[in-house]
Coordinates of C-alpha atoms and ligand atoms in Angstrom, one line a residue:
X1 CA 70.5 141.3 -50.2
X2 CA 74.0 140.2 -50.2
X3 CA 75.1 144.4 -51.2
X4 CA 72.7 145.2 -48.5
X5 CA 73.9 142.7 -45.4
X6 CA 77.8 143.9 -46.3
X7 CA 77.0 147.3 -45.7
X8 CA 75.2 146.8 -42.4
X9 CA 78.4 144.5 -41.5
X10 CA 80.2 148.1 -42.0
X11 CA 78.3 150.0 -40.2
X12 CA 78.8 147.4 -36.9
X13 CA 82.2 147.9 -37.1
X14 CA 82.5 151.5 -38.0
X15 CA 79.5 153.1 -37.2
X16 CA 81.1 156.5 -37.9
X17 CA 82.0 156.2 -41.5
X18 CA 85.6 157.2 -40.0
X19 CA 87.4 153.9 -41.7
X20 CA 84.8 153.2 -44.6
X21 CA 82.8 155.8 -46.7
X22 CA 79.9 153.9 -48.7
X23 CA 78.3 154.3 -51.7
X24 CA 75.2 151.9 -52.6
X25 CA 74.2 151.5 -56.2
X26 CA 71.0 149.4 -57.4
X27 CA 69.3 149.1 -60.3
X28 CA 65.8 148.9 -58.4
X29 CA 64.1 151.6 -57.9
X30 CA 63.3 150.9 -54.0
X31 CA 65.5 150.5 -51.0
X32 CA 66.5 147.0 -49.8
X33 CA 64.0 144.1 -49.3
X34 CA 63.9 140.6 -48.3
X35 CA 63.8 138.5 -51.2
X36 CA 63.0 135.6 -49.5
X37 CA 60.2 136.2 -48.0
X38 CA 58.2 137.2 -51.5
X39 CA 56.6 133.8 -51.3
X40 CA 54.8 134.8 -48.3
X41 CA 54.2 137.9 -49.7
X42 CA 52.9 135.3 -52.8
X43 CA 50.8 133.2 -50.2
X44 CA 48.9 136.3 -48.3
X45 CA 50.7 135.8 -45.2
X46 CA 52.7 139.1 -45.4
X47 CA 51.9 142.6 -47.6
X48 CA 54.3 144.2 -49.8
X49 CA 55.7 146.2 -46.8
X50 CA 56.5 143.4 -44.2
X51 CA 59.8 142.8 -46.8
X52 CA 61.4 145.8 -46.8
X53 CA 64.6 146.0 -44.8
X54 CA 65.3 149.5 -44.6
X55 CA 63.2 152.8 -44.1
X56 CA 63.6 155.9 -45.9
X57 CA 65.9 157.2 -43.4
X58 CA 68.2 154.5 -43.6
X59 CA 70.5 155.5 -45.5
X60 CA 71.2 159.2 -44.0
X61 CA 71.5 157.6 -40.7
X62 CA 74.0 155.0 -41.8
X63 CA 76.1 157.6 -43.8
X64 CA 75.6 156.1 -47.3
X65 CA 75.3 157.8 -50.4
X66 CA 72.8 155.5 -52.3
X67 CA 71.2 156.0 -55.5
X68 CA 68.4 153.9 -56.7
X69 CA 67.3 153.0 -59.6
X70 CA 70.4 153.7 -61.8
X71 CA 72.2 149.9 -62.7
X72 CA 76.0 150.2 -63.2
X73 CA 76.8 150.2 -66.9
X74 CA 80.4 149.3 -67.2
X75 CA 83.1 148.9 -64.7
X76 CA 86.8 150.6 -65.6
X77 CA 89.5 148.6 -63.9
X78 CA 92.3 150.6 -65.2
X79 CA 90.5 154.0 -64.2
X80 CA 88.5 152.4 -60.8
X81 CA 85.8 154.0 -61.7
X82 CA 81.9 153.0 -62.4
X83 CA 79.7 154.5 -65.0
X84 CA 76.3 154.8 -64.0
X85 CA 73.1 154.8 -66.2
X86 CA 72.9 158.5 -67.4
X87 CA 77.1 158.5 -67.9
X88 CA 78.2 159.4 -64.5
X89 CA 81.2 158.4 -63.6
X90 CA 82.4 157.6 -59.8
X91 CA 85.6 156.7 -58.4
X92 CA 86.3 153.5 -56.2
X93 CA 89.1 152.9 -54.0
X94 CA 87.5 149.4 -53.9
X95 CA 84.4 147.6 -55.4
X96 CA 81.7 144.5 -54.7
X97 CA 79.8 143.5 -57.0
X98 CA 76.6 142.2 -55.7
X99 CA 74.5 141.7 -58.8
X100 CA 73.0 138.8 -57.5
X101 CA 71.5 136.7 -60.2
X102 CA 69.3 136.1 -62.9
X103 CA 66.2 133.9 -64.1
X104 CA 67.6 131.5 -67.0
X105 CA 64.9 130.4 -69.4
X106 CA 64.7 127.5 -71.3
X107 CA 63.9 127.4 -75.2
X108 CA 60.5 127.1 -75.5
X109 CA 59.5 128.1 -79.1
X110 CA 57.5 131.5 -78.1
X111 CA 58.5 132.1 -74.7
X112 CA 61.0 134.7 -74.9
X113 CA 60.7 138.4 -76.9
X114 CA 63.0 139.2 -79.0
X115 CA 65.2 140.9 -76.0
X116 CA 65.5 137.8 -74.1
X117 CA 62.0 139.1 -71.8
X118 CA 58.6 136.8 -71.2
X119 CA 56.5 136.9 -73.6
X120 CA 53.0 138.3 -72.4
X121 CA 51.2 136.5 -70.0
X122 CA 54.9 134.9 -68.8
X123 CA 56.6 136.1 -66.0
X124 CA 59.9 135.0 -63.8
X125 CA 59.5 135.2 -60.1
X126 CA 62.7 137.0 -58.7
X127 CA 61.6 140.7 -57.8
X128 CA 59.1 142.9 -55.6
X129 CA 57.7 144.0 -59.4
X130 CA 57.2 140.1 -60.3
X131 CA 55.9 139.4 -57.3
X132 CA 53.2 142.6 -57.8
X133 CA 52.7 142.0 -61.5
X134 CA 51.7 138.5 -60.6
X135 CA 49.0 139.5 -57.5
X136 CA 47.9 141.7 -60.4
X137 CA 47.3 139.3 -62.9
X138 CA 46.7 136.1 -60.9
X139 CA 42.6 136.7 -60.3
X140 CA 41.0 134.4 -57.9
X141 CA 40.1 131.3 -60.6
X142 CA 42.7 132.3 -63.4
X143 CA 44.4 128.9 -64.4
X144 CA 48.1 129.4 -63.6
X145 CA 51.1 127.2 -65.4
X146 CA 54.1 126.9 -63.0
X147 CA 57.0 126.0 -65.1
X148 CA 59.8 124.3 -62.6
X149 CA 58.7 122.3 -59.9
X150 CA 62.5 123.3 -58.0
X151 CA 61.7 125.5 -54.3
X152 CA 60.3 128.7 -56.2
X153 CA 57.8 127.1 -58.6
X154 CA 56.6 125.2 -56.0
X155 CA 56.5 127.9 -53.4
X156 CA 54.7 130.0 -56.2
X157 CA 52.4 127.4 -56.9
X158 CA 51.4 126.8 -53.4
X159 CA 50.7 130.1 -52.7
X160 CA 48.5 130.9 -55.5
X161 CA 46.7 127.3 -55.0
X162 CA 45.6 128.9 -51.6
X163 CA 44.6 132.0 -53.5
X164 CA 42.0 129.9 -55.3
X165 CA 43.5 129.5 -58.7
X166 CA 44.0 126.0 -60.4
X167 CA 47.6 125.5 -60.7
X168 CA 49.8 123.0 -62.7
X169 CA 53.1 122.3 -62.3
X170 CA 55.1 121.3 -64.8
X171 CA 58.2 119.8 -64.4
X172 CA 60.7 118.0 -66.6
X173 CA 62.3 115.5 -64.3
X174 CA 61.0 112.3 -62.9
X175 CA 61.0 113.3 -59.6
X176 CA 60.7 117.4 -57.8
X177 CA 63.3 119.5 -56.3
X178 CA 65.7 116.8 -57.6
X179 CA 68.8 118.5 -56.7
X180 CA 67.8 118.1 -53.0
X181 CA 65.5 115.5 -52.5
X182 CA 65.5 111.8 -53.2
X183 CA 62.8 110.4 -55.4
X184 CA 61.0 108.9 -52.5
X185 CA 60.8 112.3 -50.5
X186 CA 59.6 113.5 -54.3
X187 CA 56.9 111.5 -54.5
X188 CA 56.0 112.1 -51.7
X189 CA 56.1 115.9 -51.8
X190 CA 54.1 115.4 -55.2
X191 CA 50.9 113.5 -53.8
X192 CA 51.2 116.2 -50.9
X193 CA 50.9 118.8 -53.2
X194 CA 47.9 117.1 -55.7
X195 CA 46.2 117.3 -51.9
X196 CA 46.6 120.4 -51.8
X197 CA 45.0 121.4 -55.0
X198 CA 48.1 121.2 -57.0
X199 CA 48.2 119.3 -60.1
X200 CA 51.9 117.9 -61.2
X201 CA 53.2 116.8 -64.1
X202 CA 56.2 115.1 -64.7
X203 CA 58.5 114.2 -67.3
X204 CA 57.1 117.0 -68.7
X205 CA 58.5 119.3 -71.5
X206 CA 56.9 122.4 -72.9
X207 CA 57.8 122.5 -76.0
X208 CA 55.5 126.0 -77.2
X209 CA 54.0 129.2 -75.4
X210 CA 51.2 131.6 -76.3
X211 CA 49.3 134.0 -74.4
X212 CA 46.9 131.9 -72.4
X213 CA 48.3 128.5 -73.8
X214 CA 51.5 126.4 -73.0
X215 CA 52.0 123.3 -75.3
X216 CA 53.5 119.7 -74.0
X217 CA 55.6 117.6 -75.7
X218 CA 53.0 114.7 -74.6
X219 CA 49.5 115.8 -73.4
X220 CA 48.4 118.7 -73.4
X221 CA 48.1 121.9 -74.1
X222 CA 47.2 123.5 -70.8
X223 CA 45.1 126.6 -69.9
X224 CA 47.8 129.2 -69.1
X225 CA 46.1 132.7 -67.8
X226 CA 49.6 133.1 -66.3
X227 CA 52.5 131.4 -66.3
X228 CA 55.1 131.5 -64.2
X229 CA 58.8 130.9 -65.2
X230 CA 60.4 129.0 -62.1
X231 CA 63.3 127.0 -64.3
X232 CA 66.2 128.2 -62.8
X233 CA 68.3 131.2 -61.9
X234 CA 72.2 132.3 -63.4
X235 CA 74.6 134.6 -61.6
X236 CA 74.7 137.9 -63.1
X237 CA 78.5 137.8 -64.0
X238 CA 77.4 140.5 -67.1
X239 CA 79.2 143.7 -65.5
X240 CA 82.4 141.5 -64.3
X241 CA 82.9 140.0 -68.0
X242 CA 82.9 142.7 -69.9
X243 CA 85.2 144.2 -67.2
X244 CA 87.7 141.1 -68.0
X245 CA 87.7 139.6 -64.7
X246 CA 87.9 135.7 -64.1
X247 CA 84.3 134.3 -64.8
X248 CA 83.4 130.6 -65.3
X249 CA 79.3 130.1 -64.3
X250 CA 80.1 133.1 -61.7
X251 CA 82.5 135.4 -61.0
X252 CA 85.5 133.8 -59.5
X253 CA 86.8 134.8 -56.2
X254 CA 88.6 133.5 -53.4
X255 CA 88.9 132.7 -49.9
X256 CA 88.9 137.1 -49.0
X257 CA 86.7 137.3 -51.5
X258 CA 88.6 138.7 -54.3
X259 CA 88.1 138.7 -57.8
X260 CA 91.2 138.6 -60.4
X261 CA 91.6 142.2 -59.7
X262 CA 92.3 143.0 -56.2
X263 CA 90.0 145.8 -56.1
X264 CA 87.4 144.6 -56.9
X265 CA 85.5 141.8 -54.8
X266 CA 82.0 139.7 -55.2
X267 CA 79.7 138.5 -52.8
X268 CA 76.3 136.6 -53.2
X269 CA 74.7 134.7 -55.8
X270 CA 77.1 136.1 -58.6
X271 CA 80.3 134.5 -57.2
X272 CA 81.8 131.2 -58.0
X273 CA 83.4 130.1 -55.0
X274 CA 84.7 126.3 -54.1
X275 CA 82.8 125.6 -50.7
X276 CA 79.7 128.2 -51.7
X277 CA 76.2 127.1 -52.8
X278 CA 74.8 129.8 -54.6
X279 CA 71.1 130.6 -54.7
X280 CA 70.8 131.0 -51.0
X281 CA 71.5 133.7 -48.6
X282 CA 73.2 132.5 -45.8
X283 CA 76.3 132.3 -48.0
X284 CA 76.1 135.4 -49.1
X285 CA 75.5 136.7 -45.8
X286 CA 78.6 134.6 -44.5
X287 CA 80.5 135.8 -47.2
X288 CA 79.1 140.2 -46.2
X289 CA 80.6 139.3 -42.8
X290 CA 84.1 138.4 -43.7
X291 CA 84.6 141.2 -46.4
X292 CA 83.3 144.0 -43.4
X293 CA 86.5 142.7 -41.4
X294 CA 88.8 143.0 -44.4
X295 CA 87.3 146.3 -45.5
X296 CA 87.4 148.0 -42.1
X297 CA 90.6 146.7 -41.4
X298 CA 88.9 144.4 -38.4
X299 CA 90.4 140.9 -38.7
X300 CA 92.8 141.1 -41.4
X301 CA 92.7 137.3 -40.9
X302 CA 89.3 136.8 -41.9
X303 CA 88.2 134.1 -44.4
X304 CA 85.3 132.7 -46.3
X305 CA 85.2 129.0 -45.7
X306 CA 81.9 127.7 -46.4
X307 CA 78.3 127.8 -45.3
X308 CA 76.2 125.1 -44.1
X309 CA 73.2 125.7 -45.9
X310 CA 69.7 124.7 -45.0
X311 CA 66.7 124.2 -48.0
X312 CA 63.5 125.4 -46.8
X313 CA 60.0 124.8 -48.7
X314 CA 57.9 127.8 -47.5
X315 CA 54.4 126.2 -48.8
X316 CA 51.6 126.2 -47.1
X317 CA 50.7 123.5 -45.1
X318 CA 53.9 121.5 -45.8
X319 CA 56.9 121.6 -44.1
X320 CA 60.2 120.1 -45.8
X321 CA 63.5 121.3 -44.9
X322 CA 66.4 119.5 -46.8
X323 CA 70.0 120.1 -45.5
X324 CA 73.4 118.5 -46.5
X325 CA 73.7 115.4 -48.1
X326 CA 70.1 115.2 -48.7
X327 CA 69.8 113.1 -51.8
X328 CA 72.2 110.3 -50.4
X329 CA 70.9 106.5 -51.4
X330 CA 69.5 105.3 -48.1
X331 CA 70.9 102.1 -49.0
X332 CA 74.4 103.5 -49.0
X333 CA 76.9 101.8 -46.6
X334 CA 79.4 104.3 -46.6
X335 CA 77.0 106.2 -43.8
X336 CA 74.4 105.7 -41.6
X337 CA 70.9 106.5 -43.0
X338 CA 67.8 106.2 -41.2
X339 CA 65.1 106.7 -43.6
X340 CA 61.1 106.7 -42.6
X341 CA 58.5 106.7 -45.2
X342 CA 54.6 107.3 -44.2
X343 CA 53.3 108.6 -47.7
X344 CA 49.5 108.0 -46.2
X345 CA 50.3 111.1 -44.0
X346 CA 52.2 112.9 -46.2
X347 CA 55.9 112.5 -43.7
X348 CA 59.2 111.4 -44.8
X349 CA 62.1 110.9 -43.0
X350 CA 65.7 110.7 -43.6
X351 CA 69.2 111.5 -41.2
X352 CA 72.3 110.9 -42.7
X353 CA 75.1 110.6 -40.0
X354 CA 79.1 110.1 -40.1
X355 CA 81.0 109.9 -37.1
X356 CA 78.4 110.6 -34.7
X357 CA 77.1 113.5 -36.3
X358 CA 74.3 114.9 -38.7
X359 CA 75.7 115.3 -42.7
X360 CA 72.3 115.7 -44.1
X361 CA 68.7 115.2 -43.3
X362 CA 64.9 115.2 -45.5
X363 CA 62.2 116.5 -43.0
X364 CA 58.8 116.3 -44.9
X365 CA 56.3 116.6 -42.3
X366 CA 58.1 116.6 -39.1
X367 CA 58.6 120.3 -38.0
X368 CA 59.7 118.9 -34.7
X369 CA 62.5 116.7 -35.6
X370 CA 63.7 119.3 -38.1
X371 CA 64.2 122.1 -35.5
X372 CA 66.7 119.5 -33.5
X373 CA 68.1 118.0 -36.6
X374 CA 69.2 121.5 -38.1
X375 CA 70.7 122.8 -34.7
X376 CA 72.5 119.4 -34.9
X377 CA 73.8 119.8 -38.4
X378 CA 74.3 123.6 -37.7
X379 CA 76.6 122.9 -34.5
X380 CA 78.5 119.7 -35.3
X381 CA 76.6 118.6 -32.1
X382 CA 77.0 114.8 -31.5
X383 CA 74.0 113.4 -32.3
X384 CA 71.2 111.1 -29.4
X385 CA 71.8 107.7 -29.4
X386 CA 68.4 106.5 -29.9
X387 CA 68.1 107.8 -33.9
X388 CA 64.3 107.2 -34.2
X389 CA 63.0 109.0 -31.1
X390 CA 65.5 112.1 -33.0
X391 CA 63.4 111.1 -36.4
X392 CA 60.1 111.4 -34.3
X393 CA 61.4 114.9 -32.6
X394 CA 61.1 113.3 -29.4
X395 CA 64.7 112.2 -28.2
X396 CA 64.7 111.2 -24.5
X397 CA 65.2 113.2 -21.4
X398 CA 68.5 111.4 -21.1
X399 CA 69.9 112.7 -24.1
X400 CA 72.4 115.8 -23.8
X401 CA 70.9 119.2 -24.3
X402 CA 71.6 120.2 -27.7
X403 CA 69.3 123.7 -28.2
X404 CA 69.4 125.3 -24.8
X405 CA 69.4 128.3 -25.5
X406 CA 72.2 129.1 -23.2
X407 CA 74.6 127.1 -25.2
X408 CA 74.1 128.2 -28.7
X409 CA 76.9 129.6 -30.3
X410 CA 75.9 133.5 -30.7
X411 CA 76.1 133.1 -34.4
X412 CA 73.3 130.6 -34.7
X413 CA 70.7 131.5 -37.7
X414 CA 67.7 131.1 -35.3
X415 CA 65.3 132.9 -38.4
X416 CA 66.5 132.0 -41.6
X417 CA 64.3 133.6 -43.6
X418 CA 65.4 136.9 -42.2
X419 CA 68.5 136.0 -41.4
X420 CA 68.4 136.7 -37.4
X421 CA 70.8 134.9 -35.3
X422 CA 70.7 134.5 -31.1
X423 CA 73.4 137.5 -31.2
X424 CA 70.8 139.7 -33.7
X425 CA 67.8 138.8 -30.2
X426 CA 70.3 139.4 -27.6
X427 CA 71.2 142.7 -28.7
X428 CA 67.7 143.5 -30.0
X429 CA 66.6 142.4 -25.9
X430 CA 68.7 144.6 -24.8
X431 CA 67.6 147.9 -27.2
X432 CA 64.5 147.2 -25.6
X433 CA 64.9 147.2 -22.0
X434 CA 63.4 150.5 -21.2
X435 CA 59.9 149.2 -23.3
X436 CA 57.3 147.6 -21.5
X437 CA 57.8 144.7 -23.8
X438 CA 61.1 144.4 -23.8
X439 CA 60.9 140.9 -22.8
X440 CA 58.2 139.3 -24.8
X441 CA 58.4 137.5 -28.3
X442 CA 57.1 140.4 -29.5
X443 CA 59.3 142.8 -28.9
X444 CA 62.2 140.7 -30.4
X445 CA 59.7 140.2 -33.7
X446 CA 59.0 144.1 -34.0
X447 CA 62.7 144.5 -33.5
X448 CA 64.4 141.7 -35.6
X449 CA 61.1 140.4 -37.8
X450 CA 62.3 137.2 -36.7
X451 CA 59.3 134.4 -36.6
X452 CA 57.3 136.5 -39.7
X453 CA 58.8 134.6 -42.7
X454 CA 57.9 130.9 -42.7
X455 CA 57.5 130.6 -39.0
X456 CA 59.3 127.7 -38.5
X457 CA 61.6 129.0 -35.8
X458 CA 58.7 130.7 -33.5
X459 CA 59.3 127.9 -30.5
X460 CA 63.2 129.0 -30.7
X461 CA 62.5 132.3 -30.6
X462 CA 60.2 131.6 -28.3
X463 CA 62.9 129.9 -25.8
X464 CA 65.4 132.5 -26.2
X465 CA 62.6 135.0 -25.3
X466 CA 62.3 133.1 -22.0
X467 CA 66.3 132.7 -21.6
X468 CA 66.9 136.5 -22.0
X469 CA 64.0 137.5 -19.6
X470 CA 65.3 135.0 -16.7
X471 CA 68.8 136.2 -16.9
X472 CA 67.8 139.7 -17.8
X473 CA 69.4 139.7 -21.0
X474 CA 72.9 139.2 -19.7
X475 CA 72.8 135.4 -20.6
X476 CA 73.8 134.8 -17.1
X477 CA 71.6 134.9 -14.1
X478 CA 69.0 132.0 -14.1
X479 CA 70.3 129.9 -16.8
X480 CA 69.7 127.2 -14.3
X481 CA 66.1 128.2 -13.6
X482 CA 65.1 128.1 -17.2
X483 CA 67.2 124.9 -17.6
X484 CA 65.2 123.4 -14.7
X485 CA 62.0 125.1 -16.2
X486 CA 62.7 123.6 -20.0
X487 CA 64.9 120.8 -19.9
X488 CA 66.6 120.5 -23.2
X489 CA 65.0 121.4 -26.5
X490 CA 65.3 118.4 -27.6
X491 CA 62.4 116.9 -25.4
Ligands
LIG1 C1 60.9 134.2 -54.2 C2 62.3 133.8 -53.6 C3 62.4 133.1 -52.5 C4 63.6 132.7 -52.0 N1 63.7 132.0 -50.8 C5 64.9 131.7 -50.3 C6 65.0 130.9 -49.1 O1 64.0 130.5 -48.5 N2 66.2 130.7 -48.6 C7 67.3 131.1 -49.2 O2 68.5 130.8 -48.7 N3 67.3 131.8 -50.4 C8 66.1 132.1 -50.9 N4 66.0 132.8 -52.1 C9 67.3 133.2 -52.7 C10 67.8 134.5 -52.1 O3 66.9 135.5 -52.3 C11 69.1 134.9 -52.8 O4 70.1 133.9 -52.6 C12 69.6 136.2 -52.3 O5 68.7 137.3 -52.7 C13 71.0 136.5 -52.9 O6 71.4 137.9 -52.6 P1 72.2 138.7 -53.6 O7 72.4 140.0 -53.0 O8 73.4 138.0 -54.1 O9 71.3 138.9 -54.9 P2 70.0 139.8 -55.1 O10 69.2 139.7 -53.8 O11 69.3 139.3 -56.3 O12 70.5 141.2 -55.2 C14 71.2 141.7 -56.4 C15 70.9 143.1 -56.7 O13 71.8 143.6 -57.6 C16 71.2 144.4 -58.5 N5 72.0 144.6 -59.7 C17 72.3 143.7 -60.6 N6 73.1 144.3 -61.6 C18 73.3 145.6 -61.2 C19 74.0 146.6 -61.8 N7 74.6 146.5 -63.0 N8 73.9 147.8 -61.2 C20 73.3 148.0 -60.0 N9 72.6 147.0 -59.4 C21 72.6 145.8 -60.0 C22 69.9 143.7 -58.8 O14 68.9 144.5 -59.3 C23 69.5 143.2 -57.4 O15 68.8 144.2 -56.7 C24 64.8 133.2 -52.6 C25 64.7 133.9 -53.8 C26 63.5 134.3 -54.3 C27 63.4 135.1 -55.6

């Protein structure tokens, strides 16, 4: 996705291929899709097709020589040149690596082939062919093992629980998705889950694996028709080690994006940078943007300095978003935490603040509040005064206006799943203004395929589409209608 969004960044700022000529080399066989929303894909809400990025014609019209299907074998610094998978060789004037990254499995006596693949039965869930191999194999009643109760086993296991399959989850910590939640918000999450049809198991080690059977430490063994491998991904630093470039758990680069050799640059979830998370896209689409002005020659100045990254659980019928300093102790007294637990109902509540502003938040249960609480992480916004109405998603009409969409920086990620920001439905409005629904939410969906991933952003999509229609797309006329119309977002 990363390889993908940098040459799209390109194409924005030289759409004539007069600055940049582009080459695109992926091991899959098919053009780019949206790895994020395979879940959904997972869950029934979308079909294979919804996640594809490009059409065929895609890359004729954006003047890039791509060739599918054929993985880079071997990188020669000294020569800049790439060997392909058949032998060819082609030059580069400069190179990103964008090999993303790769499922990490843990030893389980039986798992793994002798290769390093699932055994049969196993599989990881990273690509469109996992993601077919297990709609093929996952029959409406087949027992399923998710191994990993982190975002992707638990996404996985939702989805096939809705699919009608009994599905375990079995996790080694004492708590789920314990790099981003706090054991209360686990808990929490877990009995959610078990209501869901979702069995979980903690403290739980596999110790063996064979076809149709995964064996615990304790308890067990449990019915395994499929399993699927959740435990963890690595970046794929393979091609950049064995070209001697810097590499500690990913390939280092720095604030331009450079590897050791200034040539050669990384993007995505194979690079180890200090202010990046890896494992989610919005870095590595922050990180496409700033090498397009540095390849084309655009801002010279450009940097990587971060990303403020949100954690989404696309599950159905549960709605947690985790941002920032999530995991803090609510007890804490360097910060102001305002926690509320309501476990009968499934909710859970947490804002961290400093200074005024949102540093993290735990929304389990409160789509409202998490809207508002994002935008205020996302903007450095001050934050109301009166923190539980924010908690509840209903801060008061006095409060400033923190979403209008008037005011929102064009960068804001309105979709995260497809990565569309207010500047993405502005220009998509505009595309659109000879079509008769140029000024409907629909049209900015079939345009930007914002809304079709989880569907958390569908009332801020919603509002924009009302903001661009009263002021005709220019963002100006009838701001102050639509204000009077909507108040504040917040409300
Ligand atoms: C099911 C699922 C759900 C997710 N949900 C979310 C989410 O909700 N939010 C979020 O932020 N993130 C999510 N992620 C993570 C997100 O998809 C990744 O962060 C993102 O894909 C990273 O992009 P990338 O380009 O670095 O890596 P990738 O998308 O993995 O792309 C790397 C590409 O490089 C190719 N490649 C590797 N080696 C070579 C080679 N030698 N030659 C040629 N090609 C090569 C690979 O085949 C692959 O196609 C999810 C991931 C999955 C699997």
């Amino acid at each position: 996705m990363a390889g993908t969004r940098f040459v799209d960044e390109v194409r924005l700022r030289d759409p004539g291929g007069q600055r940049v000529q582009l080459t695109v080399i992926g091991a899959e066989p098919h053009t780019a899709y949206n790895r994020v929303l395979l879940s959904s894909v997972l869950a029934g809400s979308l079909g294979l097709d919804a996640v594809r990025l490009h059409d065929s014609k895609w890359a004729e019209r954006n003047r890039v020589d791509l060739r599918l299907g054929r993985p880079v074998g071997e990188v020669c610094v000294e020569a800049q040149q790439v060997r392909l998978a058949g032998g060819e060789r082609l030059d580069y004037d400069v190179l990103v690596l964008a090999t993303g990254a790769i499922p990490w499995f843990p030893p389980v006596s039986g798992l793994c082939t002798g290769d390093g693949s699932l055994a049969d039965g196993a599989v990881a869930f990273r690509s469109l062919e996992d993601c077919r191999w297990i709609l093929a194999r996952a029959q409406r009643g087949e027992p399923v093992v998710v191994l990993g109760g982190g975002v992707l086993g638990l996404e996985a296991a939702g989805a096939l629980a809705g699919r009608g399959n009994p599905v375990t989850v079995v996790h080694p910590m004492g708590h789920l998705m314990e790099r981003v939640l706090d054991p209360s918000a686990g808990q929490v999450l877990a009995e959610q889950l078990e209501s869901l049809g979702v069995r979980v198991l903690l403290n739980a080690e596999a110790t063996a694996y064979r076809p149709g059977r995964l064996e615990l430490a304790t308890g067990g063994p449990l019915d395994a028709g499929l399993l699927v491998v959740a435990t963890g991904v690595r970046p794929d630093t393979r091609l950049a080690r064995t070209a001697g470039l810097g590499v500690r758990a990913g390939i280092l680069v720095d604030d331009q994006l450079r590897t050791s050799d200034e040539r050669i640059h990384a993007i995505g979830d194979c690079v180890e940078h200090p202010l990046a998370t890896s494992g989610l896209v919005d870095p590595a689409f922050d990180q496409a943007g700033v090498l397009a002005d540095l390849v084309t020659g655009t801002d010279p100045g450009a940097r990587y300095r971060g990303t403020r990254t949100v954690v989404r659980l696309k599950a159905r019928g549960i709605e947690l978003t985790a941002l920032g300093e999530s995991r803090l102790d609510p007890n804490t007294r360097d910060a102001e935490v305002i926690c509320l637990r309501d476990p009968s109902r499934g909710r859970y509540a947490k804002v961290v603040l400093r200074d005024n502003r949102v540093t993290g938040a735990l929304m389990l249960g409160f789509p409202d509040a998490a809207a508002t609480i994002t935008g205020l992480h996302d903007s450095g916004a001050p934050a109301p005064s009166d923190r539980l109405a924010l908690l509840l998603g209903r801060a008061l009409p006095a409060e400033p206006t923190v979403l209008d969409p008037a005011e929102l920086p064009a960068n804001t990620l309105v979709c995260r799943c497809n990565s569309v920001t207010k500047a993405h439905l502005q220009r998509a409005f505009r595309e659109r203004l000879d079509l008769p629904e140029r000024a409907g939410v629909a049209g900015l969906v079939a345009s930007t395929n914002a809304t079709t991933g989880c569907g958390g952003c569908r009332n801020l999509v919603g509002e924009i589409a009302h903001w661009l229609a009263a002021t005709d797309g220019s963002g100006v006329r009838g701001i102050q209608q639509h204000r009077e119309r909507n108040g504040s977002l917040l409300r």
